[in-house]
């Protein structure tokens, strides 16, 4: 029954509501509204749309690798480089011929160097390394580069990880560990790192002097070099086996962090299985897209056509079963938002409107609803027929 | 190039999605533009390792069962949105630590709730029964008010109790119901869902929320809120609408007091008969309209208001099942004091904020994570300004400090050990909300719901407070205030108003 409850309150209160509202508006200031807010400012310090930098210094490490010191380019509006957590990456924006692409590289320098105006990227020539080759051959001191903000989850998390980290690095997979070691030495991270670093020969060890110097700075960081091809005095040799890990592992709880090429993961994961660590104690950095040929049992080298819709525009371009849709889009000169290129970050989130595709299950990290509504991550998706996709636009750099 | 449509919706949050789906459903050509690359704003999900986390939704109110549908379920059905939803079995568990403390599990269903309350607070039954009766009066009166121009005589005759409580916060009304203080504290448990404590929280809105949760249960989407957002997005497409992601609005096109479209960041114009803005008026009138077309009233209204709360969440993927951990409750409200006004004071500080909610998704969504694992997340509210002064280099340590405090307090209050089985951890702070929602200071709750800016005055002010024709705002800052169901309803109703104007050729 309505109004059954007996309330000793005044119904005229209702009539006061709108006059109170009008009075509050009337009493308010006419001053212009703020155009920015402190939290949004702090957000942009971590997540700028783009960062414009100049190459201050290039250092050559043997025949196949270089380190690039990047500083903010104030003339283009970048006053400070975004802060990051050791182990994160940034993407480099490249325009090569008609292609527009983004390539992720772990930041090698310490987080504390960012507010001081410096990132260092160490880039190694890779097999089929379209972008790395371009960078090594074309980037000159004084040149301008465009970067995204930092991304990635290959970081030390004190509430999750053991305080003892055992790192396994292969080749250019050293870079996130270098940043972590520098963060430990500088006091930004409070953990210990024992690094097993696999290289082919002693002379191939990337950043050896720098690593040794860091290890002298702090007793919380130790590096053990492991040579696969030519054994040498003072080094471990062979592959990184379970026994070798055990030999250098501190007693008690530890977390294992791995960064290196997929072949290294394949080998090391089998070795790690013998250590019987719980999944929460083993973390892998992403290291690129899978090869469709390796993962699809009977993939044909089909050549197909993709229709690409972005806002009002529509275009057609070739794509192929043995190459990810992201690569096909980049080749077609489509500016596609992307970051990790490993199926995880979701920046390339794209609607598949028609056609058949193949997504290797290990790389399918889509949300449940994305699967239900045919959203895909083109970086790990391979076409099996002609397809139509809706790709979101990208805010282009200046 | 200029694109022309009937309706542009700017922003694909809950209100934007519901609005665009509704205008498209009504046969109006509709374009929804969104600056992010996915829809939903807070209504989303994210993955870490083998876990997919729910970022924000605790409980959807007003959904109901097929036999007893709420308004949100009706809206979803009307729009052709089909989402697998699960019923939340209990209302809540509330733990207050300390000398005045208690630890109670409150059930759903009005009779059950009254019974449990009487057991916890002997002598409370009559006042609790009356609370729900009064909430029913409020619901009926709001139905009458929303049907058009209310007649004061009818209000006097049929809705006298509503008139008595309409301008009061929860506190004085609960006092007038002679509800014992402890029962008042228990019934106020939900207050953080809206961020306004008993001394300020409009009784109308509060009683309605409690009534909806207790009488028709809360619901959650099986595949996280991202499923609701994509289902609404699909409805827009199915009804012939378009959705453009990564498309940011830089300007509202206004001439002679009429909004005729928007300009995107890349300079292209979209012209429309109606614009529905799913962003704060504070943004719109801080440079998105030409200076001579910026109504003084809008500036004053925005200046009169205070930004609502922002949030902090820590998301945990654990490598033990809820059974192994001894967790039985979906949502636990944990406090060091039972007084909501006291709890709110802590929200104005970084380190003395003791209130939080801990959810275990697996309890009401079994199978949401792999066998032998569980998903927990803790939520706190922070007032605007608290995270303002942080430097980037301190940020990681601070967000971990807050996370650790929540984890430790939960372990102590609930007698559960979780800190040794964390497989994945992630946090969302006001900075994170600022990133994904682009709201002022990362606010998640629109404006603070003070007396003159609660739901009722906003609804009653709706017609008189439109100073630019063809432009309407929808969202947590809108007429229905914050929260999932409020924003869905607000978006849907805003679409009806916009469609009505188009139909009338205005």
JSON list of C-alpha atoms in Angstrom, two decimals, chain A residues 277-382:
[
{"chain": "A", "resi": 277, "resn": "UNK", "atom": "CA", "xyz": [58.29, -24.27, -10.55]},
{"chain": "A", "resi": 278, "resn": "UNK", "atom": "CA", "xyz": [54.68, -23.07, -10.19]},
{"chain": "A", "resi": 279, "resn": "UNK", "atom": "CA", "xyz": [53.51, -20.99, -13.18]},
{"chain": "A", "resi": 280, "resn": "UNK", "atom": "CA", "xyz": [53.55, -17.82, -11.07]},
{"chain": "A", "resi": 281, "resn": "UNK", "atom": "CA", "xyz": [57.33, -18.16, -10.74]},
{"chain": "A", "resi": 282, "resn": "UNK", "atom": "CA", "xyz": [58.06, -18.24, -14.50]},
{"chain": "A", "resi": 283, "resn": "UNK", "atom": "CA", "xyz": [57.59, -15.20, -16.74]},
{"chain": "A", "resi": 284, "resn": "UNK", "atom": "CA", "xyz": [58.37, -14.77, -20.44]},
{"chain": "A", "resi": 285, "resn": "UNK", "atom": "CA", "xyz": [58.83, -11.51, -22.29]},
{"chain": "A", "resi": 286, "resn": "UNK", "atom": "CA", "xyz": [56.96, -11.39, -25.59]},
{"chain": "A", "resi": 287, "resn": "UNK", "atom": "CA", "xyz": [59.23, -11.87, -28.53]},
{"chain": "A", "resi": 288, "resn": "UNK", "atom": "CA", "xyz": [57.24, -11.35, -31.71]},
{"chain": "A", "resi": 289, "resn": "UNK", "atom": "CA", "xyz": [54.70, -13.14, -33.83]},
{"chain": "A", "resi": 290, "resn": "UNK", "atom": "CA", "xyz": [54.72, -16.85, -34.54]},
{"chain": "A", "resi": 291, "resn": "UNK", "atom": "CA", "xyz": [55.53, -18.22, -37.94]},
{"chain": "A", "resi": 292, "resn": "UNK", "atom": "CA", "xyz": [52.25, -19.53, -39.33]},
{"chain": "A", "resi": 293, "resn": "UNK", "atom": "CA", "xyz": [54.11, -22.26, -41.15]},
{"chain": "A", "resi": 294, "resn": "UNK", "atom": "CA", "xyz": [55.40, -23.66, -37.87]},
{"chain": "A", "resi": 295, "resn": "UNK", "atom": "CA", "xyz": [52.05, -23.72, -36.16]},
{"chain": "A", "resi": 296, "resn": "UNK", "atom": "CA", "xyz": [49.43, -24.54, -38.80]},
{"chain": "A", "resi": 297, "resn": "UNK", "atom": "CA", "xyz": [49.46, -28.21, -39.78]},
{"chain": "A", "resi": 298, "resn": "UNK", "atom": "CA", "xyz": [48.47, -27.79, -43.43]},
{"chain": "A", "resi": 299, "resn": "UNK", "atom": "CA", "xyz": [48.75, -24.19, -44.35]},
{"chain": "A", "resi": 300, "resn": "UNK", "atom": "CA", "xyz": [48.92, -23.42, -48.07]},
{"chain": "A", "resi": 301, "resn": "UNK", "atom": "CA", "xyz": [50.89, -20.46, -49.31]},
{"chain": "A", "resi": 302, "resn": "UNK", "atom": "CA", "xyz": [47.63, -18.88, -50.35]},
{"chain": "A", "resi": 303, "resn": "UNK", "atom": "CA", "xyz": [47.55, -15.36, -51.74]},
{"chain": "A", "resi": 304, "resn": "UNK", "atom": "CA", "xyz": [44.38, -13.48, -50.89]},
{"chain": "A", "resi": 305, "resn": "UNK", "atom": "CA", "xyz": [42.84, -10.04, -50.98]},
{"chain": "A", "resi": 306, "resn": "UNK", "atom": "CA", "xyz": [41.87, -8.08, -47.91]},
{"chain": "A", "resi": 307, "resn": "UNK", "atom": "CA", "xyz": [39.34, -5.28, -47.95]},
{"chain": "A", "resi": 308, "resn": "UNK", "atom": "CA", "xyz": [40.27, -2.76, -45.27]},
{"chain": "A", "resi": 309, "resn": "UNK", "atom": "CA", "xyz": [37.70, -0.33, -43.86]},
{"chain": "A", "resi": 310, "resn": "UNK", "atom": "CA", "xyz": [38.79, 2.61, -41.72]},
{"chain": "A", "resi": 311, "resn": "UNK", "atom": "CA", "xyz": [36.11, 5.17, -40.85]},
{"chain": "A", "resi": 312, "resn": "UNK", "atom": "CA", "xyz": [34.87, 6.53, -44.20]},
{"chain": "A", "resi": 313, "resn": "UNK", "atom": "CA", "xyz": [37.53, 4.94, -46.37]},
{"chain": "A", "resi": 314, "resn": "UNK", "atom": "CA", "xyz": [37.90, 1.57, -47.94]},
{"chain": "A", "resi": 315, "resn": "UNK", "atom": "CA", "xyz": [40.80, -0.04, -49.78]},
{"chain": "A", "resi": 316, "resn": "UNK", "atom": "CA", "xyz": [41.96, -3.39, -51.05]},
{"chain": "A", "resi": 317, "resn": "UNK", "atom": "CA", "xyz": [45.40, -4.91, -50.61]},
{"chain": "A", "resi": 318, "resn": "UNK", "atom": "CA", "xyz": [47.04, -8.30, -50.95]},
{"chain": "A", "resi": 319, "resn": "UNK", "atom": "CA", "xyz": [47.63, -10.58, -48.00]},
{"chain": "A", "resi": 320, "resn": "UNK", "atom": "CA", "xyz": [49.00, -14.09, -47.71]},
{"chain": "A", "resi": 321, "resn": "UNK", "atom": "CA", "xyz": [48.54, -17.13, -45.52]},
{"chain": "A", "resi": 322, "resn": "UNK", "atom": "CA", "xyz": [52.19, -17.20, -44.47]},
{"chain": "A", "resi": 323, "resn": "UNK", "atom": "CA", "xyz": [52.31, -13.64, -43.19]},
{"chain": "A", "resi": 324, "resn": "UNK", "atom": "CA", "xyz": [50.42, -11.92, -40.40]},
{"chain": "A", "resi": 325, "resn": "UNK", "atom": "CA", "xyz": [47.67, -9.49, -41.32]},
{"chain": "A", "resi": 326, "resn": "UNK", "atom": "CA", "xyz": [49.54, -6.75, -39.50]},
{"chain": "A", "resi": 327, "resn": "UNK", "atom": "CA", "xyz": [52.54, -7.15, -41.81]},
{"chain": "A", "resi": 328, "resn": "UNK", "atom": "CA", "xyz": [50.23, -7.13, -44.84]},
{"chain": "A", "resi": 329, "resn": "UNK", "atom": "CA", "xyz": [48.57, -3.95, -43.58]},
{"chain": "A", "resi": 330, "resn": "UNK", "atom": "CA", "xyz": [51.91, -2.25, -42.96]},
{"chain": "A", "resi": 331, "resn": "UNK", "atom": "CA", "xyz": [53.16, -3.23, -46.41]},
{"chain": "A", "resi": 332, "resn": "UNK", "atom": "CA", "xyz": [49.99, -1.73, -47.89]},
{"chain": "A", "resi": 333, "resn": "UNK", "atom": "CA", "xyz": [50.90, 1.58, -46.24]},
{"chain": "A", "resi": 334, "resn": "UNK", "atom": "CA", "xyz": [47.99, 1.42, -43.79]},
{"chain": "A", "resi": 335, "resn": "UNK", "atom": "CA", "xyz": [48.82, 3.14, -40.53]},
{"chain": "A", "resi": 336, "resn": "UNK", "atom": "CA", "xyz": [47.68, 0.49, -38.07]},
{"chain": "A", "resi": 337, "resn": "UNK", "atom": "CA", "xyz": [47.83, 1.03, -34.37]},
{"chain": "A", "resi": 338, "resn": "UNK", "atom": "CA", "xyz": [50.00, -1.72, -32.87]},
{"chain": "A", "resi": 339, "resn": "UNK", "atom": "CA", "xyz": [52.51, -2.24, -30.08]},
{"chain": "A", "resi": 340, "resn": "UNK", "atom": "CA", "xyz": [53.58, -5.70, -28.91]},
{"chain": "A", "resi": 341, "resn": "UNK", "atom": "CA", "xyz": [53.24, -7.66, -32.20]},
{"chain": "A", "resi": 342, "resn": "UNK", "atom": "CA", "xyz": [52.79, -10.78, -30.08]},
{"chain": "A", "resi": 343, "resn": "UNK", "atom": "CA", "xyz": [49.02, -10.99, -29.67]},
{"chain": "A", "resi": 344, "resn": "UNK", "atom": "CA", "xyz": [48.89, -9.57, -26.17]},
{"chain": "A", "resi": 345, "resn": "UNK", "atom": "CA", "xyz": [48.53, -5.82, -25.90]},
{"chain": "A", "resi": 346, "resn": "UNK", "atom": "CA", "xyz": [45.34, -5.42, -27.96]},
{"chain": "A", "resi": 347, "resn": "UNK", "atom": "CA", "xyz": [46.37, -2.17, -29.66]},
{"chain": "A", "resi": 348, "resn": "UNK", "atom": "CA", "xyz": [45.65, -3.66, -33.11]},
{"chain": "A", "resi": 349, "resn": "UNK", "atom": "CA", "xyz": [42.15, -4.84, -32.06]},
{"chain": "A", "resi": 350, "resn": "UNK", "atom": "CA", "xyz": [40.31, -5.21, -35.38]},
{"chain": "A", "resi": 351, "resn": "UNK", "atom": "CA", "xyz": [36.87, -6.41, -36.41]},
{"chain": "A", "resi": 352, "resn": "UNK", "atom": "CA", "xyz": [36.81, -9.33, -38.84]},
{"chain": "A", "resi": 353, "resn": "UNK", "atom": "CA", "xyz": [33.69, -8.73, -40.93]},
{"chain": "A", "resi": 354, "resn": "UNK", "atom": "CA", "xyz": [34.09, -11.67, -43.28]},
{"chain": "A", "resi": 355, "resn": "UNK", "atom": "CA", "xyz": [36.53, -14.39, -44.28]},
{"chain": "A", "resi": 356, "resn": "UNK", "atom": "CA", "xyz": [38.43, -17.17, -42.62]},
{"chain": "A", "resi": 357, "resn": "UNK", "atom": "CA", "xyz": [41.56, -16.74, -40.53]},
{"chain": "A", "resi": 358, "resn": "UNK", "atom": "CA", "xyz": [43.96, -18.80, -38.47]},
{"chain": "A", "resi": 359, "resn": "UNK", "atom": "CA", "xyz": [45.21, -17.72, -35.02]},
{"chain": "A", "resi": 360, "resn": "UNK", "atom": "CA", "xyz": [47.89, -19.97, -33.43]},
{"chain": "A", "resi": 361, "resn": "UNK", "atom": "CA", "xyz": [46.42, -20.93, -30.07]},
{"chain": "A", "resi": 362, "resn": "UNK", "atom": "CA", "xyz": [49.54, -20.07, -28.03]},
{"chain": "A", "resi": 363, "resn": "UNK", "atom": "CA", "xyz": [49.30, -16.52, -29.30]},
{"chain": "A", "resi": 364, "resn": "UNK", "atom": "CA", "xyz": [45.54, -16.12, -29.01]},
{"chain": "A", "resi": 365, "resn": "UNK", "atom": "CA", "xyz": [45.27, -13.83, -26.02]},
{"chain": "A", "resi": 366, "resn": "UNK", "atom": "CA", "xyz": [41.97, -12.24, -26.94]},
{"chain": "A", "resi": 367, "resn": "UNK", "atom": "CA", "xyz": [39.22, -11.54, -24.46]},
{"chain": "A", "resi": 368, "resn": "UNK", "atom": "CA", "xyz": [36.31, -14.00, -24.38]},
{"chain": "A", "resi": 369, "resn": "UNK", "atom": "CA", "xyz": [33.90, -11.49, -25.87]},
{"chain": "A", "resi": 370, "resn": "UNK", "atom": "CA", "xyz": [36.36, -10.59, -28.65]},
{"chain": "A", "resi": 371, "resn": "UNK", "atom": "CA", "xyz": [36.27, -14.20, -29.78]},
{"chain": "A", "resi": 372, "resn": "UNK", "atom": "CA", "xyz": [32.45, -14.21, -29.65]},
{"chain": "A", "resi": 373, "resn": "UNK", "atom": "CA", "xyz": [32.16, -11.00, -31.70]},
{"chain": "A", "resi": 374, "resn": "UNK", "atom": "CA", "xyz": [34.91, -11.76, -34.22]},
{"chain": "A", "resi": 375, "resn": "UNK", "atom": "CA", "xyz": [37.47, -9.28, -33.07]},
{"chain": "A", "resi": 376, "resn": "UNK", "atom": "CA", "xyz": [41.05, -10.25, -33.90]},
{"chain": "A", "resi": 377, "resn": "UNK", "atom": "CA", "xyz": [44.60, -9.13, -33.23]},
{"chain": "A", "resi": 378, "resn": "UNK", "atom": "CA", "xyz": [46.06, -8.85, -36.76]},
{"chain": "A", "resi": 379, "resn": "UNK", "atom": "CA", "xyz": [49.64, -9.21, -35.43]},
{"chain": "A", "resi": 380, "resn": "UNK", "atom": "CA", "xyz": [49.06, -12.94, -34.80]},
{"chain": "A", "resi": 381, "resn": "UNK", "atom": "CA", "xyz": [46.29, -13.61, -37.35]},
{"chain": "A", "resi": 382, "resn": "UNK", "atom": "CA", "xyz": [46.83, -15.27, -40.74]}
]
